[in-house]
Amino acid sequence: MLEGKPCTSHWAVIDDMRQRFPKVDLQPDSVLTDQNGTYTGGGAFSSLNLVLYLVEKFCGHDVGVQVAKNFSIHRDHMNQAHFSVFNGLNRHGDKAILNAQDFIEMHYREDISVEQVASHVNMSKRNFIRRFKQAIQITPLEYIQRVKIEAAKKALEGGKQNIQALTYDVGYNDSKTFRSTFKRFTGVTPQDYRNKYGRL
């Protein structure tokens, strides 16, 4: 039924779904998907977002806004990337790639490159990228970025560290790159993330 169609689910089961249903177009950051009358949701309470989406789709933007206000539903909650917990994607048997992952997770505070990691595991860059992507389904560069952003999320949740200082702590040399990468993976800015999930 979902073969070739967009589909989402709870962020915690996306890896399992990707392995079990490789022909489904998984969109893990989406709270809901819609194609030709087939709808999927990304979490236990996504039905509220789906109801609001359908009201706005069939009754118009103004009615959707009014319904959102009446029932106190946040209209901006259409992305679940900021809920996901990056868990290392290490359920594969490639020891060299596991070694590379360990290296990245130990050195994420540095400005590490794909070339450095490939050299650490004695592979050419091209072969390393191919093998890494085959094992984990994402590129080494994306993995490096995800490790850095997950570290930043934990720091933002746990303390009041200055975001500029945090930028350097997770291995970025400029705040603009950090902010754009953070928003690309989470759907929100670092400051918005802190406001939502940081300790008061």
mmCIF file of C-alpha atoms in Angstrom:
data_model
loop_
_atom_site.group_PDB
_atom_site.id
_atom_site.type_symbol
_atom_site.label_atom_id
_atom_site.label_comp_id
_atom_site.label_asym_id
_atom_site.label_seq_id
_atom_site.Cartn_x
_atom_site.Cartn_y
_atom_site.Cartn_z
ATOM 1 C CA MET A 1 0.000 0.000 0.000
ATOM 2 C CA LEU A 2 2.835 2.411 0.798
ATOM 3 C CA GLU A 3 5.341 1.179 -1.765
ATOM 4 C CA GLY A 4 6.860 4.183 -3.521
ATOM 5 C CA LYS A 5 4.792 6.580 -1.416
ATOM 6 C CA PRO A 6 5.914 9.068 1.239
ATOM 7 C CA CYS A 7 5.495 7.770 4.762
ATOM 8 C CA THR A 8 6.459 8.859 8.258
ATOM 9 C CA SER A 9 6.312 7.294 11.693
ATOM 10 C CA HIS A 10 7.664 7.896 15.185
ATOM 11 C CA TRP A 11 11.325 8.924 14.990
ATOM 12 C CA ALA A 12 12.397 6.025 17.251
ATOM 13 C CA VAL A 13 11.287 3.330 14.768
ATOM 14 C CA ILE A 14 12.496 4.916 11.516
ATOM 15 C CA ASP A 15 15.680 2.812 11.288
ATOM 16 C CA ASP A 16 13.695 -0.395 11.773
ATOM 17 C CA MET A 17 11.130 0.689 9.168
ATOM 18 C CA ARG A 18 13.869 1.590 6.694
ATOM 19 C CA GLN A 19 15.290 -1.944 6.945
ATOM 20 C CA ARG A 20 11.912 -3.712 6.827
ATOM 21 C CA PHE A 21 10.283 -1.586 4.115
ATOM 22 C CA PRO A 22 13.040 -0.398 1.749
ATOM 23 C CA LYS A 23 10.590 0.484 -1.044
ATOM 24 C CA VAL A 24 8.700 3.015 1.089
ATOM 25 C CA ASP A 25 9.712 6.680 0.713
ATOM 26 C CA LEU A 26 10.420 7.320 4.403
ATOM 27 C CA GLN A 27 10.367 10.952 5.535
ATOM 28 C CA PRO A 28 11.451 10.748 9.183
ATOM 29 C CA ASP A 29 11.394 14.497 9.895
ATOM 30 C CA SER A 30 7.771 14.921 8.833
ATOM 31 C CA VAL A 31 4.988 14.831 11.408
ATOM 32 C CA LEU A 32 2.566 13.748 8.665
ATOM 33 C CA THR A 33 2.517 12.893 4.960
ATOM 34 C CA ASP A 34 -0.226 13.106 2.358
ATOM 35 C CA GLN A 35 -0.374 11.560 -1.091
ATOM 36 C CA ASN A 36 -3.532 10.723 -3.015
ATOM 37 C CA GLY A 37 -5.631 10.242 0.101
ATOM 38 C CA THR A 38 -3.069 8.172 1.997
ATOM 39 C CA TYR A 39 -2.002 9.850 5.231
ATOM 40 C CA THR A 40 0.645 8.782 7.755
ATOM 41 C CA GLY A 41 1.577 10.306 11.105
ATOM 42 C CA GLY A 42 4.805 10.602 13.043
ATOM 43 C CA GLY A 43 3.797 10.234 16.675
ATOM 44 C CA ALA A 44 1.155 9.293 19.208
ATOM 45 C CA PHE A 45 -0.529 12.692 19.109
ATOM 46 C CA SER A 46 -0.023 13.462 15.421
ATOM 47 C CA SER A 47 -3.739 12.922 14.871
ATOM 48 C CA LEU A 48 -4.284 16.496 16.076
ATOM 49 C CA ASN A 49 -1.870 17.781 13.460
ATOM 50 C CA LEU A 50 -3.587 15.642 10.831
ATOM 51 C CA VAL A 51 -7.022 17.001 11.792
ATOM 52 C CA LEU A 52 -5.730 20.556 11.518
ATOM 53 C CA TYR A 53 -4.001 19.772 8.223
ATOM 54 C CA LEU A 54 -7.191 18.323 6.729
ATOM 55 C CA VAL A 55 -9.310 21.259 7.913
ATOM 56 C CA GLU A 56 -6.897 23.703 6.306
ATOM 57 C CA LYS A 57 -6.560 21.592 3.144
ATOM 58 C CA PHE A 58 -10.304 21.316 2.516
ATOM 59 C CA CYS A 59 -11.678 24.433 4.238
ATOM 60 C CA GLY A 60 -8.922 26.988 3.682
ATOM 61 C CA HIS A 61 -6.179 28.731 5.613
ATOM 62 C CA ASP A 62 -8.433 31.104 7.579
ATOM 63 C CA VAL A 63 -10.619 28.285 8.899
ATOM 64 C CA GLY A 64 -7.489 26.297 9.782
ATOM 65 C CA VAL A 65 -6.105 29.199 11.787
ATOM 66 C CA GLN A 66 -9.416 29.636 13.631
ATOM 67 C CA VAL A 67 -9.611 25.924 14.499
ATOM 68 C CA ALA A 68 -6.006 25.992 15.718
ATOM 69 C CA LYS A 69 -6.817 28.931 17.995
ATOM 70 C CA ASN A 70 -10.046 27.367 19.293
ATOM 71 C CA PHE A 71 -8.339 24.093 20.213
ATOM 72 C CA SER A 72 -4.886 25.486 21.091
ATOM 73 C CA ILE A 73 -3.074 23.417 18.460
ATOM 74 C CA HIS A 74 0.330 24.727 17.390
ATOM 75 C CA ARG A 75 0.247 25.194 13.625
ATOM 76 C CA ASP A 76 4.070 25.193 13.362
ATOM 77 C CA HIS A 77 4.375 21.641 14.658
ATOM 78 C CA MET A 78 4.837 19.966 11.275
ATOM 79 C CA ASN A 79 8.396 18.700 11.800
ATOM 80 C CA GLN A 80 9.602 16.121 14.341
ATOM 81 C CA ALA A 81 13.331 16.370 13.677
ATOM 82 C CA HIS A 82 13.897 18.196 16.959
ATOM 83 C CA PHE A 83 12.430 15.218 18.863
ATOM 84 C CA SER A 84 14.739 12.602 17.382
ATOM 85 C CA VAL A 85 17.589 11.094 19.367
ATOM 86 C CA PHE A 86 20.601 10.356 17.184
ATOM 87 C CA ASN A 87 21.679 6.915 18.404
ATOM 88 C CA GLY A 88 24.797 6.221 16.349
ATOM 89 C CA LEU A 89 23.291 3.875 13.752
ATOM 90 C CA ASN A 90 25.659 1.095 14.763
ATOM 91 C CA ARG A 91 23.555 -2.005 14.131
ATOM 92 C CA HIS A 92 25.722 -3.250 11.290
ATOM 93 C CA GLY A 93 28.671 -5.632 11.167
ATOM 94 C CA ASP A 94 31.330 -3.530 9.422
ATOM 95 C CA LYS A 95 34.135 -3.225 11.989
ATOM 96 C CA ALA A 96 36.035 -0.601 10.011
ATOM 97 C CA ILE A 97 32.966 1.631 9.842
ATOM 98 C CA LEU A 98 32.274 1.078 13.554
ATOM 99 C CA ASN A 99 35.867 2.200 14.159
ATOM 100 C CA ALA A 100 35.202 5.290 12.044
ATOM 101 C CA GLN A 101 32.035 6.043 14.010
ATOM 102 C CA ASP A 102 33.920 5.736 17.299
ATOM 103 C CA PHE A 103 36.586 8.107 15.975
ATOM 104 C CA ILE A 104 33.971 10.668 14.937
ATOM 105 C CA GLU A 105 32.146 10.450 18.271
ATOM 106 C CA MET A 106 35.417 10.929 20.198
ATOM 107 C CA HIS A 107 36.627 13.853 18.064
ATOM 108 C CA TYR A 108 33.407 15.727 17.197
ATOM 109 C CA ARG A 109 34.641 18.791 19.099
ATOM 110 C CA GLU A 110 37.349 19.191 16.456
ATOM 111 C CA ASP A 111 36.927 20.425 12.895
ATOM 112 C CA ILE A 112 37.327 16.891 11.545
ATOM 113 C CA SER A 113 37.051 16.084 7.852
ATOM 114 C CA VAL A 114 35.932 13.004 5.939
ATOM 115 C CA GLU A 115 39.522 12.645 4.680
ATOM 116 C CA GLN A 116 40.813 12.435 8.276
ATOM 117 C CA VAL A 117 38.325 9.728 9.197
ATOM 118 C CA ALA A 118 39.069 7.749 6.022
ATOM 119 C CA SER A 119 42.783 7.948 6.795
ATOM 120 C CA HIS A 120 42.139 6.762 10.359
ATOM 121 C CA VAL A 121 40.602 3.530 9.031
ATOM 122 C CA ASN A 122 43.185 3.178 6.209
ATOM 123 C CA MET A 123 40.795 3.680 3.284
ATOM 124 C CA SER A 124 40.727 5.945 0.280
ATOM 125 C CA LYS A 125 38.165 8.717 0.617
ATOM 126 C CA ARG A 126 36.060 7.360 -2.238
ATOM 127 C CA ASN A 127 35.980 3.794 -0.910
ATOM 128 C CA PHE A 128 35.316 5.005 2.622
ATOM 129 C CA ILE A 129 32.315 7.119 1.577
ATOM 130 C CA ARG A 130 30.851 4.223 -0.425
ATOM 131 C CA ARG A 131 31.315 1.706 2.395
ATOM 132 C CA PHE A 132 30.103 4.096 5.093
ATOM 133 C CA LYS A 133 26.929 4.893 3.188
ATOM 134 C CA GLN A 134 26.329 1.212 2.489
ATOM 135 C CA ALA A 135 26.541 0.413 6.221
ATOM 136 C CA ILE A 136 24.630 3.384 7.646
ATOM 137 C CA GLN A 137 22.548 4.803 4.756
ATOM 138 C CA ILE A 138 23.953 8.311 5.261
ATOM 139 C CA THR A 139 27.243 9.906 4.193
ATOM 140 C CA PRO A 140 30.201 10.323 6.568
ATOM 141 C CA LEU A 141 29.794 14.116 6.380
ATOM 142 C CA GLU A 142 26.159 13.914 7.445
ATOM 143 C CA TYR A 143 27.128 11.559 10.271
ATOM 144 C CA ILE A 144 29.755 14.028 11.510
ATOM 145 C CA GLN A 145 27.198 16.836 11.376
ATOM 146 C CA ARG A 146 24.547 14.770 13.168
ATOM 147 C CA VAL A 147 26.939 13.858 15.993
ATOM 148 C CA LYS A 148 27.836 17.531 16.456
ATOM 149 C CA ILE A 149 24.191 18.640 16.406
ATOM 150 C CA GLU A 150 23.144 15.936 18.873
ATOM 151 C CA ALA A 151 25.880 17.123 21.246
ATOM 152 C CA ALA A 152 24.634 20.696 20.790
ATOM 153 C CA LYS A 153 21.029 19.631 21.536
ATOM 154 C CA LYS A 154 22.098 17.996 24.798
ATOM 155 C CA ALA A 155 24.056 21.100 25.785
ATOM 156 C CA LEU A 156 21.100 23.369 24.991
ATOM 157 C CA GLU A 157 18.770 21.156 27.026
ATOM 158 C CA GLY A 158 21.063 21.041 30.026
ATOM 159 C CA GLY A 159 22.507 24.482 30.564
ATOM 160 C CA LYS A 160 22.735 28.177 29.870
ATOM 161 C CA GLN A 161 25.988 28.155 27.898
ATOM 162 C CA ASN A 162 26.372 30.987 25.434
ATOM 163 C CA ILE A 163 25.436 29.762 21.952
ATOM 164 C CA GLN A 164 28.564 31.336 20.445
ATOM 165 C CA ALA A 165 30.745 29.347 22.876
ATOM 166 C CA LEU A 166 28.687 26.234 22.213
ATOM 167 C CA THR A 167 29.356 26.669 18.487
ATOM 168 C CA TYR A 168 33.083 26.183 19.054
ATOM 169 C CA ASP A 169 32.572 23.425 21.617
ATOM 170 C CA VAL A 170 30.913 21.206 19.019
ATOM 171 C CA GLY A 171 33.551 21.853 16.372
ATOM 172 C CA TYR A 172 32.150 24.671 14.234
ATOM 173 C CA ASN A 173 34.288 27.678 13.369
ATOM 174 C CA ASP A 174 31.474 30.105 12.665
ATOM 175 C CA SER A 175 28.030 30.567 14.144
ATOM 176 C CA LYS A 176 26.275 31.032 10.782
ATOM 177 C CA THR A 177 27.238 27.529 9.611
ATOM 178 C CA PHE A 178 26.316 26.072 12.995
ATOM 179 C CA ARG A 179 22.896 27.744 13.040
ATOM 180 C CA SER A 180 22.029 26.719 9.472
ATOM 181 C CA THR A 181 23.154 23.103 10.065
ATOM 182 C CA PHE A 182 21.276 22.943 13.363
ATOM 183 C CA LYS A 183 18.075 24.198 11.749
ATOM 184 C CA ARG A 184 18.463 21.844 8.779
ATOM 185 C CA PHE A 185 18.563 18.815 11.082
ATOM 186 C CA THR A 186 16.096 19.910 13.765
ATOM 187 C CA GLY A 187 13.737 22.315 12.000
ATOM 188 C CA VAL A 188 14.336 25.038 14.604
ATOM 189 C CA THR A 189 17.129 27.468 15.517
ATOM 190 C CA PRO A 190 19.443 26.747 18.486
ATOM 191 C CA GLN A 191 17.760 29.515 20.482
ATOM 192 C CA ASP A 192 14.277 28.205 19.715
ATOM 193 C CA TYR A 193 15.392 24.715 20.699
ATOM 194 C CA ARG A 194 16.711 26.033 24.021
ATOM 195 C CA ASN A 195 13.475 27.927 24.640
ATOM 196 C CA LYS A 196 11.431 24.766 24.017
ATOM 197 C CA TYR A 197 13.557 22.150 25.792
ATOM 198 C CA GLY A 198 16.106 23.894 28.015
ATOM 199 C CA ARG A 199 15.936 23.892 31.784
ATOM 200 C CA LEU A 200 14.185 26.910 33.234
#
